[in-house]
């Protein structure tokens, strides 16, 4: 503060002594608006990067601050739930397009690009489909036919309005599941495994081909979590498995354009460093793909049985917020460093509506977003703004659009 006052005083003194000095002084002082006063979309645009968020239409309708933030801060949006199968076809044969259409209309008014989420996923399926799979009345061939119709209907309906489609989401197991060797599916006996078994190994290729036929200009992505960095390359390395899978799809001529790394991080597990993530993105983009961070958040343990005061303890909160900010920083810098990283999307921007507390309950987790529940900027937001502002050539250059697809009309 004191320093600033001194500078202002000396500028005034220079202004007083003559016009030449005035020019020099004002040029010296001329600056664009402070980064923290610019929108994320404006800061990202300098790099050709689209900065996005997941959107909850209920919050958008009910909460003016939520709406204004969506409208002004972001250049791409993803429907948090409105384009999932359970939302689009709750009753078999009857589509409910209205909420998703409204979201896209709003995005178009805001000059935002839309990520389509999601076509093929074992989760958030309509009740009638879940029931049919569970009671055996929907068998493998029927499921494959239903999926083909679903992809065709949905992609055709939104044709020309979607920039990137998450064609297949979370098809692969995790190393903590059984068996621990990564495979298509999930835990033995889980619905995720059943879904994969019914569809058979060729379903990814079919899904991408069906999507391409319905909208040749949309970018088609494989999207997953826990794939931010490579591990030891062995049987338990999920990133390696996904990499091999996509490499094979490309070799087989399957129309897959992008790799989406969700980026749901948690501070209690520590951090990757920037170059581990940059290396992973590079290996995927070296396959000829675009890459994107698609669902970023960085959650923390709020309290647990050992320390029920954790959430209220200032020192812990400070450390937690810094760790969360560092996670955002690592993912964003890795994205900035890769010219094929087209978009960086956060999975909600305020703790007020975040999915985290509803999903990670035991032990309770939260505080994963850029703004807190009262829309105060958190360290994570300041870090992201700073990263976008401070980056530039020669190591951070403009994005390279994924050829030969095109941006939706605006
Ligand atoms: C989440 C939504 O945020 C929640 O509202 C919903 O109850 C469950 O799904 N990976 C994904 C997203 O691909 O679709 C999930 O979204 C979060 C994890």
GROMACS .gro file of C-alpha atoms and ligand atoms in nm:
model
  428
    1UNK     CA    1   0.000   0.000   0.000
    2UNK     CA    2   0.266   0.244   0.111
    3UNK     CA    3   0.473   0.154  -0.198
    4UNK     CA    4   0.179   0.221  -0.427
    5UNK     CA    5   0.119   0.563  -0.275
    6UNK     CA    6   0.484   0.651  -0.330
    7UNK     CA    7   0.462   0.552  -0.695
    8UNK     CA    8   0.150   0.757  -0.747
    9UNK     CA    9   0.314   1.057  -0.587
   10UNK     CA   10   0.618   1.033  -0.813
   11UNK     CA   11   0.398   0.997  -1.123
   12UNK     CA   12   0.213   1.310  -1.026
   13UNK     CA   13   0.541   1.491  -0.980
   14UNK     CA   14   0.651   1.389  -1.331
   15UNK     CA   15   0.320   1.497  -1.480
   16UNK     CA   16   0.371   1.837  -1.325
   17UNK     CA   17   0.709   1.903  -1.491
   18UNK     CA   18   0.621   1.872  -1.859
   19UNK     CA   19   0.436   1.697  -2.140
   20UNK     CA   20   0.723   1.473  -2.257
   21UNK     CA   21   0.757   1.337  -1.911
   22UNK     CA   22   0.382   1.293  -1.898
   23UNK     CA   23   0.385   1.061  -2.200
   24UNK     CA   24   0.669   0.860  -2.058
   25UNK     CA   25   0.503   0.836  -1.723
   26UNK     CA   26   0.164   0.727  -1.853
   27UNK     CA   27   0.318   0.472  -2.091
   28UNK     CA   28   0.507   0.333  -1.798
   29UNK     CA   29   0.187   0.316  -1.600
   30UNK     CA   30  -0.038   0.182  -1.880
   31UNK     CA   31  -0.164  -0.165  -1.802
   32UNK     CA   32  -0.453  -0.388  -1.903
   33UNK     CA   33  -0.709  -0.455  -1.630
   34UNK     CA   34  -0.567  -0.664  -1.348
   35UNK     CA   35  -0.594  -1.038  -1.416
   36UNK     CA   36  -0.823  -1.088  -1.120
   37UNK     CA   37  -1.061  -0.832  -1.270
   38UNK     CA   38  -1.074  -1.011  -1.605
   39UNK     CA   39  -1.293  -1.310  -1.682
   40UNK     CA   40  -1.144  -1.657  -1.701
   41UNK     CA   41  -1.265  -1.677  -2.059
   42UNK     CA   42  -1.079  -1.357  -2.153
   43UNK     CA   43  -0.761  -1.469  -1.981
   44UNK     CA   44  -0.780  -1.810  -2.150
   45UNK     CA   45  -0.863  -1.661  -2.492
   46UNK     CA   46  -0.512  -1.516  -2.506
   47UNK     CA   47  -0.397  -1.877  -2.548
   48UNK     CA   48  -0.682  -1.983  -2.776
   49UNK     CA   49  -0.797  -2.194  -2.482
   50UNK     CA   50  -1.163  -2.238  -2.391
   51UNK     CA   51  -1.234  -2.221  -2.018
   52UNK     CA   52  -1.549  -2.406  -1.915
   53UNK     CA   53  -1.777  -2.520  -1.639
   54UNK     CA   54  -2.041  -2.783  -1.582
   55UNK     CA   55  -2.382  -2.617  -1.552
   56UNK     CA   56  -2.676  -2.707  -1.331
   57UNK     CA   57  -2.992  -2.559  -1.491
   58UNK     CA   58  -3.177  -2.544  -1.156
   59UNK     CA   59  -2.907  -2.326  -0.999
   60UNK     CA   60  -2.888  -2.121  -1.319
   61UNK     CA   61  -3.260  -2.044  -1.297
   62UNK     CA   62  -3.273  -1.981  -0.923
   63UNK     CA   63  -2.951  -1.800  -0.835
   64UNK     CA   64  -2.861  -1.471  -1.011
   65UNK     CA   65  -2.497  -1.483  -0.901
   66UNK     CA   66  -2.462  -1.835  -1.039
   67UNK     CA   67  -2.619  -1.723  -1.367
   68UNK     CA   68  -2.400  -1.414  -1.402
   69UNK     CA   69  -2.088  -1.617  -1.331
   70UNK     CA   70  -2.177  -1.879  -1.593
   71UNK     CA   71  -2.264  -1.608  -1.846
   72UNK     CA   72  -1.951  -1.399  -1.799
   73UNK     CA   73  -1.663  -1.618  -1.682
   74UNK     CA   74  -1.674  -1.915  -1.919
   75UNK     CA   75  -1.638  -1.978  -2.292
   76UNK     CA   76  -1.753  -2.341  -2.293
   77UNK     CA   77  -2.018  -2.524  -2.092
   78UNK     CA   78  -2.106  -2.885  -2.018
   79UNK     CA   79  -2.447  -3.001  -1.896
   80UNK     CA   80  -2.374  -3.150  -1.554
   81UNK     CA   81  -2.662  -3.398  -1.590
   82UNK     CA   82  -2.907  -3.272  -1.854
   83UNK     CA   83  -2.761  -3.470  -2.146
   84UNK     CA   84  -2.725  -3.801  -1.966
   85UNK     CA   85  -2.944  -4.087  -2.084
   86UNK     CA   86  -3.159  -4.084  -1.768
   87UNK     CA   87  -3.235  -3.715  -1.830
   88UNK     CA   88  -3.301  -3.745  -2.204
   89UNK     CA   89  -3.512  -4.062  -2.212
   90UNK     CA   90  -3.663  -4.121  -1.867
   91UNK     CA   91  -3.950  -4.311  -2.027
   92UNK     CA   92  -3.858  -4.557  -2.296
   93UNK     CA   93  -3.926  -4.407  -2.639
   94UNK     CA   94  -4.008  -4.056  -2.508
   95UNK     CA   95  -3.734  -3.796  -2.522
   96UNK     CA   96  -3.718  -3.492  -2.299
   97UNK     CA   97  -3.497  -3.253  -2.493
   98UNK     CA   98  -3.615  -2.926  -2.342
   99UNK     CA   99  -3.366  -2.873  -2.055
  100UNK     CA  100  -3.065  -2.960  -2.270
  101UNK     CA  101  -3.193  -2.748  -2.559
  102UNK     CA  102  -3.242  -2.454  -2.323
  103UNK     CA  103  -2.888  -2.493  -2.193
  104UNK     CA  104  -2.752  -2.489  -2.547
  105UNK     CA  105  -2.964  -2.186  -2.642
  106UNK     CA  106  -2.822  -1.997  -2.347
  107UNK     CA  107  -2.471  -2.103  -2.439
  108UNK     CA  108  -2.519  -1.979  -2.794
  109UNK     CA  109  -2.641  -1.643  -2.665
  110UNK     CA  110  -2.331  -1.627  -2.447
  111UNK     CA  111  -2.106  -1.728  -2.740
  112UNK     CA  112  -2.003  -2.041  -2.554
  113UNK     CA  113  -1.913  -2.374  -2.711
  114UNK     CA  114  -2.081  -2.685  -2.572
  115UNK     CA  115  -1.918  -3.011  -2.465
  116UNK     CA  116  -2.174  -3.290  -2.505
  117UNK     CA  117  -2.173  -3.516  -2.201
  118UNK     CA  118  -2.236  -3.809  -2.238
  119UNK     CA  119  -2.335  -4.081  -2.488
  120UNK     CA  120  -2.210  -4.416  -2.353
  121UNK     CA  121  -2.172  -4.461  -1.977
  122UNK     CA  122  -2.279  -4.734  -1.737
  123UNK     CA  123  -2.402  -4.476  -1.484
  124UNK     CA  124  -2.711  -4.254  -1.475
  125UNK     CA  125  -2.896  -4.477  -1.718
  126UNK     CA  126  -3.278  -4.456  -1.720
  127UNK     CA  127  -3.456  -4.680  -1.469
  128UNK     CA  128  -3.616  -4.887  -1.747
  129UNK     CA  129  -3.273  -4.965  -1.892
  130UNK     CA  130  -3.113  -5.045  -1.557
  131UNK     CA  131  -3.403  -5.273  -1.473
  132UNK     CA  132  -3.386  -5.450  -1.808
  133UNK     CA  133  -3.014  -5.513  -1.769
  134UNK     CA  134  -3.054  -5.633  -1.410
  135UNK     CA  135  -3.348  -5.867  -1.470
  136UNK     CA  136  -3.201  -6.003  -1.794
  137UNK     CA  137  -3.486  -5.884  -2.017
  138UNK     CA  138  -3.232  -5.670  -2.207
  139UNK     CA  139  -2.954  -5.895  -2.338
  140UNK     CA  140  -2.627  -5.809  -2.514
  141UNK     CA  141  -2.759  -5.776  -2.871
  142UNK     CA  142  -3.054  -5.572  -2.748
  143UNK     CA  143  -2.830  -5.341  -2.545
  144UNK     CA  144  -2.605  -5.288  -2.844
  145UNK     CA  145  -2.905  -5.201  -3.061
  146UNK     CA  146  -3.046  -4.966  -2.795
  147UNK     CA  147  -2.709  -4.793  -2.763
  148UNK     CA  148  -2.677  -4.746  -3.137
  149UNK     CA  149  -3.024  -4.591  -3.153
  150UNK     CA  150  -2.949  -4.373  -2.851
  151UNK     CA  151  -2.626  -4.237  -2.999
  152UNK     CA  152  -2.788  -4.175  -3.337
  153UNK     CA  153  -3.096  -4.003  -3.192
  154UNK     CA  154  -2.903  -3.784  -2.949
  155UNK     CA  155  -2.619  -3.680  -3.178
  156UNK     CA  156  -2.866  -3.611  -3.459
  157UNK     CA  157  -3.086  -3.401  -3.233
  158UNK     CA  158  -2.793  -3.181  -3.123
  159UNK     CA  159  -2.615  -3.190  -3.460
  160UNK     CA  160  -2.417  -2.875  -3.539
  161UNK     CA  161  -2.447  -2.745  -3.183
  162UNK     CA  162  -2.189  -2.961  -3.004
  163UNK     CA  163  -1.816  -2.893  -3.018
  164UNK     CA  164  -1.684  -3.200  -2.834
  165UNK     CA  165  -1.883  -3.513  -2.753
  166UNK     CA  166  -1.784  -3.742  -2.467
  167UNK     CA  167  -1.875  -4.049  -2.670
  168UNK     CA  168  -1.757  -4.306  -2.416
  169UNK     CA  169  -1.710  -4.224  -2.048
  170UNK     CA  170  -1.534  -4.424  -1.774
  171UNK     CA  171  -1.527  -4.759  -1.956
  172UNK     CA  172  -1.220  -4.884  -1.773
  173UNK     CA  173  -1.159  -5.029  -1.426
  174UNK     CA  174  -0.939  -4.891  -1.147
  175UNK     CA  175  -0.637  -5.057  -0.986
  176UNK     CA  176  -0.815  -5.079  -0.648
  177UNK     CA  177  -1.089  -5.295  -0.800
  178UNK     CA  178  -1.098  -5.670  -0.849
  179UNK     CA  179  -0.924  -5.798  -1.049
  180UNK     CA  180  -0.662  -5.526  -1.008
  181UNK     CA  181  -0.527  -5.561  -1.362
  182UNK     CA  182  -0.697  -5.284  -1.560
  183UNK     CA  183  -0.970  -5.408  -1.791
  184UNK     CA  184  -1.283  -5.294  -1.973
  185UNK     CA  185  -1.546  -5.284  -1.699
  186UNK     CA  186  -1.512  -5.256  -1.322
  187UNK     CA  187  -1.522  -5.455  -1.001
  188UNK     CA  188  -1.616  -5.819  -1.041
  189UNK     CA  189  -1.993  -5.840  -1.004
  190UNK     CA  190  -2.050  -5.466  -1.045
  191UNK     CA  191  -2.301  -5.311  -1.280
  192UNK     CA  192  -2.011  -5.148  -1.463
  193UNK     CA  193  -1.866  -5.492  -1.535
  194UNK     CA  194  -2.202  -5.630  -1.641
  195UNK     CA  195  -2.253  -5.339  -1.879
  196UNK     CA  196  -1.913  -5.402  -2.041
  197UNK     CA  197  -1.969  -5.777  -2.064
  198UNK     CA  198  -2.307  -5.735  -2.230
  199UNK     CA  199  -2.168  -5.494  -2.487
  200UNK     CA  200  -1.853  -5.691  -2.570
  201UNK     CA  201  -1.511  -5.547  -2.657
  202UNK     CA  202  -1.608  -5.393  -2.992
  203UNK     CA  203  -1.854  -5.145  -2.845
  204UNK     CA  204  -1.619  -4.848  -2.826
  205UNK     CA  205  -1.537  -4.866  -3.197
  206UNK     CA  206  -1.907  -4.899  -3.282
  207UNK     CA  207  -2.000  -4.604  -3.060
  208UNK     CA  208  -1.746  -4.369  -3.221
  209UNK     CA  209  -1.846  -4.476  -3.573
  210UNK     CA  210  -2.214  -4.425  -3.496
  211UNK     CA  211  -2.148  -4.080  -3.350
  212UNK     CA  212  -1.935  -3.975  -3.648
  213UNK     CA  213  -2.207  -4.081  -3.891
  214UNK     CA  214  -2.464  -3.869  -3.706
  215UNK     CA  215  -2.254  -3.550  -3.681
  216UNK     CA  216  -1.937  -3.553  -3.891
  217UNK     CA  217  -1.817  -3.218  -3.755
  218UNK     CA  218  -1.826  -3.280  -3.380
  219UNK     CA  219  -1.501  -3.376  -3.207
  220UNK     CA  220  -1.537  -3.724  -3.055
  221UNK     CA  221  -1.372  -3.787  -2.716
  222UNK     CA  222  -1.295  -4.075  -2.485
  223UNK     CA  223  -1.327  -3.938  -2.129
  224UNK     CA  224  -1.212  -4.086  -1.797
  225UNK     CA  225  -1.087  -4.015  -1.443
  226UNK     CA  226  -0.767  -4.126  -1.270
  227UNK     CA  227  -0.578  -4.088  -1.599
  228UNK     CA  228  -0.393  -3.764  -1.528
  229UNK     CA  229  -0.048  -3.925  -1.532
  230UNK     CA  230   0.119  -4.248  -1.635
  231UNK     CA  231   0.232  -4.492  -1.366
  232UNK     CA  232   0.475  -4.779  -1.408
  233UNK     CA  233   0.323  -4.891  -1.737
  234UNK     CA  234   0.225  -5.226  -1.586
  235UNK     CA  235  -0.104  -5.410  -1.553
  236UNK     CA  236  -0.231  -5.170  -1.285
  237UNK     CA  237  -0.158  -4.852  -1.481
  238UNK     CA  238  -0.496  -4.717  -1.590
  239UNK     CA  239  -0.350  -4.435  -1.800
  240UNK     CA  240  -0.136  -4.684  -1.988
  241UNK     CA  241  -0.438  -4.907  -2.050
  242UNK     CA  242  -0.643  -4.617  -2.184
  243UNK     CA  243  -0.350  -4.506  -2.397
  244UNK     CA  244  -0.309  -4.853  -2.548
  245UNK     CA  245  -0.683  -4.875  -2.605
  246UNK     CA  246  -0.703  -4.542  -2.787
  247UNK     CA  247  -0.388  -4.617  -2.985
  248UNK     CA  248  -0.549  -4.938  -3.107
  249UNK     CA  249  -0.872  -4.759  -3.195
  250UNK     CA  250  -0.675  -4.506  -3.401
  251UNK     CA  251  -0.480  -4.787  -3.572
  252UNK     CA  252  -0.811  -4.951  -3.660
  253UNK     CA  253  -0.932  -4.630  -3.823
  254UNK     CA  254  -1.195  -4.559  -3.558
  255UNK     CA  255  -1.299  -4.191  -3.565
  256UNK     CA  256  -1.178  -4.076  -3.225
  257UNK     CA  257  -1.050  -3.717  -3.209
  258UNK     CA  258  -0.985  -3.648  -2.844
  259UNK     CA  259  -0.884  -3.767  -2.502
  260UNK     CA  260  -1.059  -3.611  -2.203
  261UNK     CA  261  -0.886  -3.628  -1.868
  262UNK     CA  262  -1.154  -3.548  -1.610
  263UNK     CA  263  -0.920  -3.413  -1.342
  264UNK     CA  264  -1.116  -3.492  -1.026
  265UNK     CA  265  -0.830  -3.455  -0.779
  266UNK     CA  266  -0.820  -3.479  -0.400
  267UNK     CA  267  -0.565  -3.312  -0.177
  268UNK     CA  268  -0.533  -3.604   0.066
  269UNK     CA  269  -0.370  -3.810  -0.209
  270UNK     CA  270  -0.090  -3.560  -0.272
  271UNK     CA  271  -0.015  -3.396  -0.603
  272UNK     CA  272   0.119  -3.477  -0.942
  273UNK     CA  273   0.378  -3.236  -1.069
  274UNK     CA  274   0.318  -3.028  -1.379
  275UNK     CA  275   0.545  -3.234  -1.600
  276UNK     CA  276   0.392  -3.570  -1.512
  277UNK     CA  277   0.059  -3.439  -1.638
  278UNK     CA  278   0.214  -3.253  -1.931
  279UNK     CA  279   0.392  -3.573  -2.034
  280UNK     CA  280   0.066  -3.769  -2.026
  281UNK     CA  281  -0.117  -3.510  -2.234
  282UNK     CA  282   0.174  -3.505  -2.477
  283UNK     CA  283   0.167  -3.881  -2.523
  284UNK     CA  284  -0.203  -3.870  -2.603
  285UNK     CA  285  -0.173  -3.572  -2.837
  286UNK     CA  286   0.118  -3.746  -3.011
  287UNK     CA  287  -0.138  -4.007  -3.118
  288UNK     CA  288  -0.294  -3.729  -3.328
  289UNK     CA  289  -0.559  -3.642  -3.073
  290UNK     CA  290  -0.683  -3.322  -2.920
  291UNK     CA  291  -0.681  -3.332  -2.540
  292UNK     CA  292  -0.891  -3.156  -2.278
  293UNK     CA  293  -0.931  -3.129  -1.903
  294UNK     CA  294  -1.301  -3.197  -1.875
  295UNK     CA  295  -1.421  -3.208  -1.512
  296UNK     CA  296  -1.161  -3.043  -1.292
  297UNK     CA  297  -1.206  -3.002  -0.919
  298UNK     CA  298  -0.977  -3.052  -0.619
  299UNK     CA  299  -1.158  -3.173  -0.311
  300UNK     CA  300  -1.037  -3.217   0.048
  301UNK     CA  301  -1.130  -3.411   0.355
  302UNK     CA  302  -1.354  -3.183   0.559
  303UNK     CA  303  -1.335  -3.379   0.882
  304UNK     CA  304  -1.305  -3.737   0.985
  305UNK     CA  305  -1.338  -3.961   1.285
  306UNK     CA  306  -0.979  -3.892   1.393
  307UNK     CA  307  -1.011  -3.517   1.379
  308UNK     CA  308  -1.365  -3.382   1.372
  309UNK     CA  309  -1.232  -3.026   1.399
  310UNK     CA  310  -1.044  -3.033   1.074
  311UNK     CA  311  -1.287  -2.815   0.883
  312UNK     CA  312  -1.288  -2.547   1.151
  313UNK     CA  313  -0.915  -2.536   1.212
  314UNK     CA  314  -0.766  -2.230   1.038
  315UNK     CA  315  -0.423  -2.381   0.987
  316UNK     CA  316  -0.569  -2.691   0.830
  317UNK     CA  317  -0.802  -2.492   0.610
  318UNK     CA  318  -0.513  -2.280   0.488
  319UNK     CA  319  -0.300  -2.582   0.404
  320UNK     CA  320  -0.594  -2.751   0.241
  321UNK     CA  321  -0.678  -2.450   0.024
  322UNK     CA  322  -0.318  -2.420  -0.089
  323UNK     CA  323  -0.303  -2.788  -0.177
  324UNK     CA  324  -0.625  -2.756  -0.377
  325UNK     CA  325  -0.488  -2.450  -0.558
  326UNK     CA  326  -0.173  -2.642  -0.644
  327UNK     CA  327  -0.378  -2.920  -0.799
  328UNK     CA  328  -0.558  -2.668  -1.023
  329UNK     CA  329  -0.222  -2.514  -1.108
  330UNK     CA  330  -0.070  -2.846  -1.214
  331UNK     CA  331  -0.360  -2.938  -1.442
  332UNK     CA  332  -0.389  -2.593  -1.595
  333UNK     CA  333  -0.018  -2.548  -1.659
  334UNK     CA  334   0.003  -2.894  -1.816
  335UNK     CA  335  -0.288  -2.800  -2.043
  336UNK     CA  336  -0.136  -2.464  -2.134
  337UNK     CA  337   0.192  -2.632  -2.226
  338UNK     CA  338   0.019  -2.852  -2.485
  339UNK     CA  339  -0.108  -2.674  -2.796
  340UNK     CA  340  -0.359  -2.954  -2.855
  341UNK     CA  341  -0.520  -2.898  -2.515
  342UNK     CA  342  -0.831  -2.720  -2.636
  343UNK     CA  343  -1.038  -2.668  -2.322
  344UNK     CA  344  -1.013  -2.663  -1.945
  345UNK     CA  345  -1.350  -2.729  -1.781
  346UNK     CA  346  -1.424  -2.720  -1.408
  347UNK     CA  347  -1.696  -2.945  -1.268
  348UNK     CA  348  -1.892  -2.660  -1.114
  349UNK     CA  349  -1.731  -2.337  -0.996
  350UNK     CA  350  -1.885  -2.272  -0.654
  351UNK     CA  351  -1.887  -2.496  -0.347
  352UNK     CA  352  -2.252  -2.395  -0.310
  353UNK     CA  353  -2.366  -2.650  -0.569
  354UNK     CA  354  -2.069  -2.883  -0.600
  355UNK     CA  355  -2.140  -3.254  -0.646
  356UNK     CA  356  -1.852  -3.337  -0.408
  357UNK     CA  357  -2.028  -3.329  -0.067
  358UNK     CA  358  -2.318  -3.531  -0.209
  359UNK     CA  359  -2.091  -3.793  -0.356
  360UNK     CA  360  -1.798  -3.828  -0.115
  361UNK     CA  361  -1.970  -3.859   0.221
  362UNK     CA  362  -1.777  -4.111   0.422
  363UNK     CA  363  -1.551  -3.947   0.521
  364UNK     CA  364  -1.697  -3.609   0.420
  365UNK     CA  365  -1.514  -3.426   0.145
  366UNK     CA  366  -1.570  -3.083  -0.005
  367UNK     CA  367  -1.425  -2.742  -0.088
  368UNK     CA  368  -1.323  -2.846  -0.441
  369UNK     CA  369  -1.425  -2.539  -0.642
  370UNK     CA  370  -1.274  -2.204  -0.746
  371UNK     CA  371  -1.524  -1.997  -0.547
  372UNK     CA  372  -1.651  -2.083  -0.200
  373UNK     CA  373  -2.018  -2.131  -0.119
  374UNK     CA  374  -2.064  -1.755  -0.073
  375UNK     CA  375  -1.889  -1.682  -0.405
  376UNK     CA  376  -1.572  -1.556  -0.240
  377UNK     CA  377  -1.266  -1.619  -0.458
  378UNK     CA  378  -1.046  -1.897  -0.322
  379UNK     CA  379  -0.673  -1.948  -0.363
  380UNK     CA  380  -0.758  -2.189  -0.645
  381UNK     CA  381  -0.925  -1.909  -0.842
  382UNK     CA  382  -0.639  -1.667  -0.786
  383UNK     CA  383  -0.391  -1.934  -0.890
  384UNK     CA  384  -0.576  -2.013  -1.210
  385UNK     CA  385  -0.610  -1.642  -1.296
  386UNK     CA  386  -0.241  -1.591  -1.230
  387UNK     CA  387  -0.139  -1.890  -1.439
  388UNK     CA  388  -0.345  -1.774  -1.735
  389UNK     CA  389  -0.214  -1.419  -1.706
  390UNK     CA  390   0.152  -1.507  -1.668
  391UNK     CA  391   0.178  -1.766  -1.946
  392UNK     CA  392   0.277  -1.692  -2.304
  393UNK     CA  393   0.518  -1.765  -2.588
  394UNK     CA  394   0.755  -1.930  -2.650
  395UNK     CA  395   0.655  -2.217  -2.421
  396UNK     CA  396   0.284  -2.146  -2.419
  397UNK     CA  397   0.145  -2.082  -2.765
  398UNK     CA  398  -0.200  -2.059  -2.918
  399UNK     CA  399  -0.397  -2.381  -2.941
  400UNK     CA  400  -0.398  -2.580  -3.265
  401UNK     CA  401  -0.756  -2.664  -3.368
  402UNK     CA  402  -0.824  -3.032  -3.421
  403UNK     CA  403  -0.841  -3.092  -3.797
  404UNK     CA  404  -1.053  -3.148  -3.991
  405UNK     CA  405  -1.350  -3.085  -3.763
  406UNK     CA  406  -1.501  -2.739  -3.731
  407UNK     CA  407  -1.637  -2.524  -3.451
  408UNK     CA  408  -2.016  -2.516  -3.430
  409UNK     CA  409  -2.174  -2.209  -3.589
  410UNK     CA  410  -2.206  -1.903  -3.364
  411LIG     C1  411  -2.190  -3.619  -1.149
  411LIG     C2  412  -2.281  -3.498  -1.127
  411LIG     O1  413  -2.200  -3.388  -1.099
  411LIG     C3  414  -2.378  -3.523  -1.016
  411LIG     O2  415  -2.473  -3.417  -1.007
  411LIG     C4  416  -2.452  -3.656  -1.038
  411LIG     O3  417  -2.535  -3.682  -0.928
  411LIG     C5  418  -2.352  -3.768  -1.056
  411LIG     O4  419  -2.266  -3.738  -1.164
  411LIG     N1  420  -1.776  -3.818  -1.373
  411LIG     C6  421  -1.862  -3.778  -1.471
  411LIG     C7  422  -1.975  -3.687  -1.439
  411LIG     O5  423  -1.838  -3.807  -1.589
  411LIG     O6  424  -2.086  -3.707  -1.522
  411LIG     C8  425  -2.015  -3.698  -1.292
  411LIG     O7  426  -2.114  -3.599  -1.266
  411LIG     C9  427  -1.894  -3.683  -1.204
  411LIG    C10  428  -1.794  -3.790  -1.232
   0.00000   0.00000   0.00000
